[in-house]
Amino acid sequence: MTMSRAQPKYPLILERGALFCPAGGFYIDPLRVVDRAIVTHGHSDHCRPGHGKVLATAATLAIARARYGERAFGAAQALAYGERLKIGDATVMLAPAGHVLGSAQVVVEVDGVRAVVSGDYKRTADPTCQPFEAIRCDLFITEATFAIPVFRHPPVEDEIARLLASVQAFPERAHAISVYPLGKCQRLIAELGRSGWGGPIVLHSGLVKLTELYQQLGVTLPEWRAAAAGKWDAAARDSLRGAIVLAPGSALSDKWARRLPDPVMCGASGWMTVRQRAKQSGVELPLIISDHADWDAICATIRETEAEMVWITHGAEEALAHWCQTQGVQAAPLSIAGRSDAEPG
């Protein structure tokens, strides 16, 4: 189904492959460079440099500067959660999305009609970011990364317990976990701290910058250390026996991983539900730890918004649209440019 200006009922339309608010003259998470953008969070499939003016939470702007430089945007304005801002004839508010630090839903109201763009979100507790808040609306635009009934994520505590049981069973091996540098890395460090893990947590150099930024922005994390730079000697290698090592997936598929002492390769993602996918990735210990809502959470969220219309993007769009229709809710898939299931979940 193609969204266009022929649907004036709601504050948002699809224009040139991105969500656009005609009344406010701004786009939401555009992948091409635009004059005015609202950005939901710092992941690169939502936040791109080069926009003229950007509105986001202060944490998202700090993350963007860390990733893209101080001149990532022509101008940037921070908006706190719950603060309302008039842009043209539209009123905008940001609400917590629970995805990563600074992530936000975008609430847009025009002439008494409210639309909510979820961005990426999850409903489970995360010590590194504010929890999701359901907002009642007329139009709800939801991601659908894991919007198939097979995706029902177990409690994160259970997955951390599986990891620690493996560490205890193989104390002579390092446990190397593939993580995304923004969000998943810092959440795992925090969850290990909550579990009572007192052993070494070691980060690949590619994870250090954003982890330090999280701490500068007030996120409390247990002690960790960066992996040694340069060539490792036997002592450096042996110091990682029994350690939990976090690294980008690219590093674990490269010669860097050969330095680790007989590593147990781990994956931490909602995609680890699909065992064949884990096997193809060379994962020995799949951990189902996701920063996206699962099937039950997505369905519950749609009910809580009480939206009369749901637009679905970024995942299993057709499946969720069918479920909505069985619940008496109008729904349509919304094809936004540049979205795929290739990103970490």
Short mmCIF file of C-alpha atoms in Angstrom, two decimals:
data_model
loop_
_atom_site.label_atom_id
_atom_site.label_comp_id
_atom_site.label_asym_id
_atom_site.label_seq_id
_atom_site.Cartn_x
_atom_site.Cartn_y
_atom_site.Cartn_z
CA MET A 1 0.00 0.00 0.00
CA THR A 2 1.38 3.44 -0.91
CA MET A 3 0.93 6.31 1.54
CA SER A 4 0.60 9.73 -0.10
CA ARG A 5 -0.79 13.23 0.31
CA ALA A 6 -4.18 11.78 -0.66
CA GLN A 7 -4.54 10.74 3.00
CA PRO A 8 -4.87 14.04 4.91
CA LYS A 9 -6.54 12.47 7.93
CA TYR A 10 -3.27 11.93 9.85
CA PRO A 11 -0.36 14.29 10.58
CA LEU A 12 2.19 12.14 8.73
CA ILE A 13 2.56 10.90 5.18
CA LEU A 14 5.14 8.89 3.28
CA GLU A 15 7.15 11.14 1.00
CA ARG A 16 10.17 10.01 -1.01
CA GLY A 17 10.54 6.90 1.12
CA ALA A 18 10.44 8.69 4.50
CA LEU A 19 7.86 9.84 7.02
CA PHE A 20 7.02 13.52 6.55
CA CYS A 21 4.84 15.99 8.44
CA PRO A 22 3.39 18.54 5.98
CA ALA A 23 2.08 20.77 8.79
CA GLY A 24 5.52 21.00 10.39
CA GLY A 25 7.76 20.67 7.36
CA PHE A 26 9.97 17.99 8.90
CA TYR A 27 10.91 14.37 8.26
CA ILE A 28 11.35 11.60 10.83
CA ASP A 29 14.49 9.41 10.56
CA PRO A 30 15.16 10.23 6.91
CA LEU A 31 18.06 8.41 5.27
CA ARG A 32 18.61 11.09 2.65
CA VAL A 33 19.77 14.57 3.67
CA VAL A 34 16.89 16.98 4.39
CA ASP A 35 16.47 20.50 5.75
CA ARG A 36 14.62 19.50 8.95
CA ALA A 37 14.65 16.10 10.64
CA ILE A 38 13.55 14.56 13.90
CA VAL A 39 15.74 11.59 14.83
CA THR A 40 14.49 8.80 17.10
CA HIS A 41 17.89 7.39 18.13
CA GLY A 42 21.55 7.10 17.24
CA HIS A 43 21.70 3.92 15.15
CA SER A 44 22.90 4.62 11.63
CA ASP A 45 19.75 3.31 9.92
CA HIS A 46 17.83 6.09 11.68
CA CYS A 47 20.41 8.81 12.24
CA ARG A 48 22.47 10.06 9.30
CA PRO A 49 24.76 13.12 9.18
CA GLY A 50 24.27 16.11 6.93
CA HIS A 51 20.75 17.31 7.79
CA GLY A 52 20.25 21.07 8.04
CA LYS A 53 18.37 21.08 11.38
CA VAL A 54 17.90 18.12 13.70
CA LEU A 55 15.69 17.64 16.75
CA ALA A 56 16.38 14.71 19.12
CA THR A 57 17.03 13.95 22.77
CA ALA A 58 20.24 15.32 24.25
CA ALA A 59 21.67 11.79 24.56
CA THR A 60 20.96 11.01 20.90
CA LEU A 61 22.66 14.24 19.82
CA ALA A 62 25.68 13.38 21.97
CA ILE A 63 25.85 9.93 20.38
CA ALA A 64 25.58 11.45 16.90
CA ARG A 65 28.44 13.84 17.64
CA ALA A 66 30.56 10.95 18.94
CA ARG A 67 29.90 8.94 15.79
CA TYR A 68 29.89 11.64 13.12
CA GLY A 69 31.76 14.59 14.60
CA GLU A 70 30.79 17.96 16.04
CA ARG A 71 29.57 19.19 12.65
CA ALA A 72 27.28 16.24 11.98
CA PHE A 73 24.33 18.60 11.40
CA GLY A 74 23.89 22.22 10.40
CA ALA A 75 22.06 22.89 13.66
CA ALA A 76 20.81 20.66 16.47
CA GLN A 77 18.18 21.15 19.15
CA ALA A 78 17.65 18.87 22.15
CA LEU A 79 14.13 18.13 23.34
CA ALA A 80 13.53 16.46 26.70
CA TYR A 81 11.07 13.61 27.12
CA GLY A 82 7.58 15.02 27.69
CA GLU A 83 8.46 18.54 26.54
CA ARG A 84 6.16 19.95 23.86
CA LEU A 85 7.41 22.01 20.94
CA LYS A 86 5.41 23.83 18.27
CA ILE A 87 6.86 23.38 14.77
CA GLY A 88 4.76 25.17 12.17
CA ASP A 89 1.20 23.96 12.68
CA ALA A 90 2.30 20.74 14.39
CA THR A 91 3.02 20.06 18.06
CA VAL A 92 5.84 17.60 18.74
CA MET A 93 6.76 15.63 21.85
CA LEU A 94 9.33 12.89 22.47
CA ALA A 95 8.57 9.88 24.69
CA PRO A 96 10.94 7.12 25.86
CA ALA A 97 11.26 4.14 23.49
CA GLY A 98 13.41 1.84 25.67
CA HIS A 99 15.60 0.81 22.74
CA VAL A 100 18.98 2.39 23.58
CA LEU A 101 20.14 5.42 25.53
CA GLY A 102 18.30 8.50 24.29
CA SER A 103 15.88 6.59 22.06
CA ALA A 104 12.51 8.24 21.60
CA GLN A 105 9.10 7.85 20.11
CA VAL A 106 7.96 10.89 18.16
CA VAL A 107 4.48 12.19 19.02
CA VAL A 108 3.00 14.56 16.43
CA GLU A 109 -0.32 16.36 16.85
CA VAL A 110 -2.11 18.42 14.19
CA ASP A 111 -5.66 19.75 14.62
CA GLY A 112 -6.35 17.36 17.50
CA VAL A 113 -5.20 14.25 15.63
CA ARG A 114 -2.22 12.44 17.13
CA ALA A 115 0.31 10.17 15.43
CA VAL A 116 3.06 8.28 17.26
CA VAL A 117 6.19 6.98 15.53
CA SER A 118 7.67 4.24 17.69
CA GLY A 119 11.15 4.19 16.17
CA ASP A 120 12.89 1.04 17.40
CA TYR A 121 11.63 0.00 20.83
CA LYS A 122 11.49 -2.71 23.45
CA ARG A 123 9.28 -3.28 26.50
CA THR A 124 11.70 -5.21 28.71
CA ALA A 125 13.67 -3.46 31.46
CA ASP A 126 17.09 -2.12 30.52
CA PRO A 127 19.33 -0.46 33.13
CA THR A 128 20.98 1.72 30.47
CA CYS A 129 17.93 3.61 29.17
CA GLN A 130 14.50 4.88 30.19
CA PRO A 131 11.63 2.40 29.76
CA PHE A 132 9.10 2.60 26.94
CA GLU A 133 5.93 4.59 27.57
CA ALA A 134 2.80 3.70 25.63
CA ILE A 135 1.04 6.79 24.24
CA ARG A 136 -2.59 6.78 23.16
CA CYS A 137 -2.97 7.96 19.59
CA ASP A 138 -5.04 7.86 16.43
CA LEU A 139 -2.21 6.57 14.23
CA PHE A 140 0.57 4.32 15.54
CA ILE A 141 3.58 3.67 13.33
CA THR A 142 5.38 0.64 14.71
CA GLU A 143 8.52 -1.26 13.86
CA ALA A 144 8.04 -4.97 13.23
CA THR A 145 11.54 -6.44 13.45
CA PHE A 146 10.33 -9.47 15.43
CA ALA A 147 6.62 -9.35 14.59
CA ILE A 148 6.18 -13.08 14.05
CA PRO A 149 4.82 -15.36 16.82
CA VAL A 150 8.00 -17.48 16.85
CA PHE A 151 9.85 -14.53 18.36
CA ARG A 152 9.10 -14.61 22.08
CA HIS A 153 12.17 -13.44 23.96
CA PRO A 154 13.03 -15.11 27.29
CA PRO A 155 13.89 -13.02 30.36
CA VAL A 156 17.34 -11.49 29.97
CA GLU A 157 18.28 -12.82 33.41
CA ASP A 158 17.83 -16.36 32.12
CA GLU A 159 20.13 -15.74 29.17
CA ILE A 160 22.80 -14.14 31.36
CA ALA A 161 22.55 -17.16 33.68
CA ARG A 162 23.17 -19.45 30.68
CA LEU A 163 26.22 -17.41 29.77
CA LEU A 164 27.65 -17.55 33.29
CA ALA A 165 26.97 -21.28 33.53
CA SER A 166 29.04 -21.75 30.37
CA VAL A 167 31.84 -19.58 31.77
CA GLN A 168 31.88 -21.74 34.88
CA ALA A 169 31.89 -24.93 32.82
CA PHE A 170 34.78 -23.74 30.61
CA PRO A 171 37.02 -21.57 32.83
CA GLU A 172 40.03 -22.07 30.55
CA ARG A 173 38.24 -20.47 27.58
CA ALA A 174 37.29 -16.88 26.81
CA HIS A 175 33.63 -16.21 26.03
CA ALA A 176 33.49 -13.81 23.09
CA ILE A 177 30.13 -12.12 22.47
CA SER A 178 29.30 -10.36 19.23
CA VAL A 179 27.60 -7.05 20.07
CA TYR A 180 26.60 -3.85 18.34
CA PRO A 181 28.70 -0.90 19.61
CA LEU A 182 25.68 1.24 20.51
CA GLY A 183 23.22 -0.16 23.02
CA LYS A 184 23.78 -3.92 23.09
CA CYS A 185 27.36 -3.60 24.36
CA GLN A 186 26.48 -1.29 27.25
CA ARG A 187 23.34 -3.22 28.14
CA LEU A 188 25.28 -6.48 28.43
CA ILE A 189 27.90 -4.83 30.66
CA ALA A 190 25.11 -3.52 32.90
CA GLU A 191 23.28 -6.86 32.96
CA LEU A 192 26.48 -8.67 33.91
CA GLY A 193 26.84 -6.23 36.79
CA ARG A 194 23.27 -6.86 37.92
CA SER A 195 23.90 -10.61 37.81
CA GLY A 196 26.73 -10.29 40.32
CA TRP A 197 29.43 -11.28 37.83
CA GLY A 198 32.76 -10.22 39.30
CA GLY A 199 35.10 -11.58 36.64
CA PRO A 200 36.78 -9.58 33.90
CA ILE A 201 34.72 -7.80 31.24
CA VAL A 202 36.97 -6.93 28.30
CA LEU A 203 36.04 -4.68 25.37
CA HIS A 204 37.40 -4.55 21.86
CA SER A 205 38.73 -1.07 21.11
CA GLY A 206 35.82 -0.41 18.77
CA LEU A 207 33.41 -0.47 21.72
CA VAL A 208 35.28 1.80 24.10
CA LYS A 209 34.27 5.25 22.80
CA LEU A 210 30.51 4.82 23.10
CA THR A 211 30.80 2.91 26.37
CA GLU A 212 32.75 5.81 27.87
CA LEU A 213 30.10 8.19 26.51
CA TYR A 214 27.33 6.21 28.22
CA GLN A 215 29.16 6.64 31.50
CA GLN A 216 29.69 10.35 30.86
CA LEU A 217 25.94 10.67 30.29
CA GLY A 218 25.25 9.14 33.70
CA VAL A 219 24.79 5.43 33.01
CA THR A 220 26.28 3.33 35.81
CA LEU A 221 28.31 0.36 34.59
CA PRO A 222 30.46 -2.17 36.44
CA GLU A 223 34.21 -2.21 35.96
CA TRP A 224 35.46 -3.16 32.50
CA ARG A 225 38.73 -2.85 30.66
CA ALA A 226 39.81 -2.41 27.07
CA ALA A 227 41.61 -5.27 25.36
CA ALA A 228 45.33 -4.69 25.05
CA ALA A 229 46.44 -2.92 21.87
CA GLY A 230 49.13 -4.23 19.58
CA LYS A 231 50.59 -7.72 19.61
CA TRP A 232 49.63 -9.91 22.57
CA ASP A 233 52.13 -11.98 24.46
CA ALA A 234 51.29 -15.22 26.26
CA ALA A 235 50.48 -13.38 29.50
CA ALA A 236 47.98 -11.09 27.77
CA ARG A 237 46.33 -14.08 26.12
CA ASP A 238 46.18 -16.07 29.35
CA SER A 239 44.64 -13.12 31.20
CA LEU A 240 41.51 -13.62 29.09
CA ARG A 241 40.91 -17.21 30.20
CA GLY A 242 37.55 -17.16 31.98
CA ALA A 243 36.89 -13.61 30.80
CA ILE A 244 33.81 -12.29 29.00
CA VAL A 245 34.98 -10.43 25.90
CA LEU A 246 32.66 -8.12 23.96
CA ALA A 247 33.51 -7.25 20.37
CA PRO A 248 31.84 -6.17 17.13
CA GLY A 249 30.83 -9.06 14.91
CA SER A 250 33.38 -7.99 12.29
CA ALA A 251 36.22 -8.42 14.80
CA LEU A 252 35.09 -11.89 15.82
CA SER A 253 35.05 -13.02 12.22
CA ASP A 254 38.53 -11.58 11.67
CA LYS A 255 42.02 -12.56 12.77
CA TRP A 256 41.55 -10.48 15.94
CA ALA A 257 39.52 -13.33 17.42
CA ARG A 258 42.43 -15.76 16.94
CA ARG A 259 44.19 -14.01 19.80
CA LEU A 260 41.56 -15.22 22.25
CA PRO A 261 42.19 -18.41 24.24
CA ASP A 262 39.97 -21.10 22.65
CA PRO A 263 36.97 -18.75 22.55
CA VAL A 264 33.36 -19.80 22.99
CA MET A 265 31.70 -17.74 20.28
CA CYS A 266 28.44 -16.19 21.48
CA GLY A 267 25.75 -14.11 19.82
CA ALA A 268 23.39 -11.79 21.70
CA SER A 269 20.37 -10.94 19.56
CA GLY A 270 16.72 -11.68 19.03
CA TRP A 271 17.81 -13.41 15.83
CA MET A 272 19.43 -16.11 17.97
CA THR A 273 15.93 -17.58 18.24
CA VAL A 274 16.56 -18.91 14.74
CA ARG A 275 19.05 -21.70 15.40
CA GLN A 276 20.02 -22.07 11.77
CA ARG A 277 20.93 -18.38 11.67
CA ALA A 278 23.09 -18.81 14.77
CA LYS A 279 24.79 -21.86 13.25
CA GLN A 280 25.49 -20.04 9.99
CA SER A 281 27.09 -17.22 12.00
CA GLY A 282 29.43 -19.66 13.75
CA VAL A 283 27.79 -19.07 17.13
CA GLU A 284 28.39 -21.80 19.70
CA LEU A 285 26.32 -20.20 22.47
CA PRO A 286 23.29 -18.26 21.17
CA LEU A 287 21.88 -15.76 23.67
CA ILE A 288 18.42 -14.40 22.94
CA ILE A 289 18.94 -10.85 24.19
CA SER A 290 17.19 -8.26 22.05
CA ASP A 291 16.82 -4.50 22.02
CA HIS A 292 13.58 -4.80 20.04
CA ALA A 293 10.07 -5.76 21.13
CA ASP A 294 9.03 -9.34 20.50
CA TRP A 295 5.71 -10.53 19.09
CA ASP A 296 3.78 -10.38 22.37
CA ALA A 297 5.18 -6.95 23.25
CA ILE A 298 4.34 -5.49 19.84
CA CYS A 299 0.77 -6.78 20.03
CA ALA A 300 0.36 -5.49 23.60
CA THR A 301 1.70 -2.10 22.60
CA ILE A 302 -0.74 -1.75 19.72
CA ARG A 303 -3.60 -2.52 22.10
CA GLU A 304 -2.32 0.02 24.66
CA THR A 305 -2.12 2.83 22.11
CA GLU A 306 -5.80 2.30 21.22
CA ALA A 307 -4.89 3.48 17.71
CA GLU A 308 -7.56 3.23 15.01
CA MET A 309 -4.87 2.87 12.35
CA VAL A 310 -1.48 1.14 12.48
CA TRP A 311 1.27 1.59 9.90
CA ILE A 312 3.93 -1.09 10.06
CA THR A 313 7.54 -0.87 9.02
CA HIS A 314 10.96 -2.44 9.39
CA GLY A 315 10.27 -6.16 9.52
CA ALA A 316 7.42 -8.65 9.28
CA GLU A 317 4.94 -6.07 8.02
CA GLU A 318 2.40 -8.32 6.34
CA ALA A 319 2.15 -10.74 9.29
CA LEU A 320 1.48 -7.97 11.80
CA ALA A 321 -0.98 -6.23 9.48
CA HIS A 322 -2.96 -9.48 9.30
CA TRP A 323 -3.00 -9.77 13.13
CA CYS A 324 -4.21 -6.18 13.45
CA GLN A 325 -7.06 -6.83 11.07
CA THR A 326 -8.14 -9.89 13.11
CA GLN A 327 -8.33 -7.54 16.11
CA GLY A 328 -10.51 -5.03 14.29
CA VAL A 329 -7.67 -2.52 13.85
CA GLN A 330 -6.97 -0.99 10.46
CA ALA A 331 -3.38 -1.64 9.40
CA ALA A 332 -1.11 -1.31 6.42
CA PRO A 333 2.54 -2.09 5.69
CA LEU A 334 4.67 0.99 5.16
CA SER A 335 7.78 0.53 3.04
CA ILE A 336 10.42 2.97 4.30
CA ALA A 337 13.65 3.20 2.31
CA GLY A 338 16.77 1.61 3.76
CA ARG A 339 15.16 -0.62 6.37
CA SER A 340 15.98 -4.34 6.56
CA ASP A 341 16.48 -7.16 9.05
CA ALA A 342 20.24 -7.07 8.48
CA GLU A 343 20.95 -4.96 11.55
CA PRO A 344 21.63 -6.54 14.96
CA GLY A 345 18.49 -7.24 16.97
#
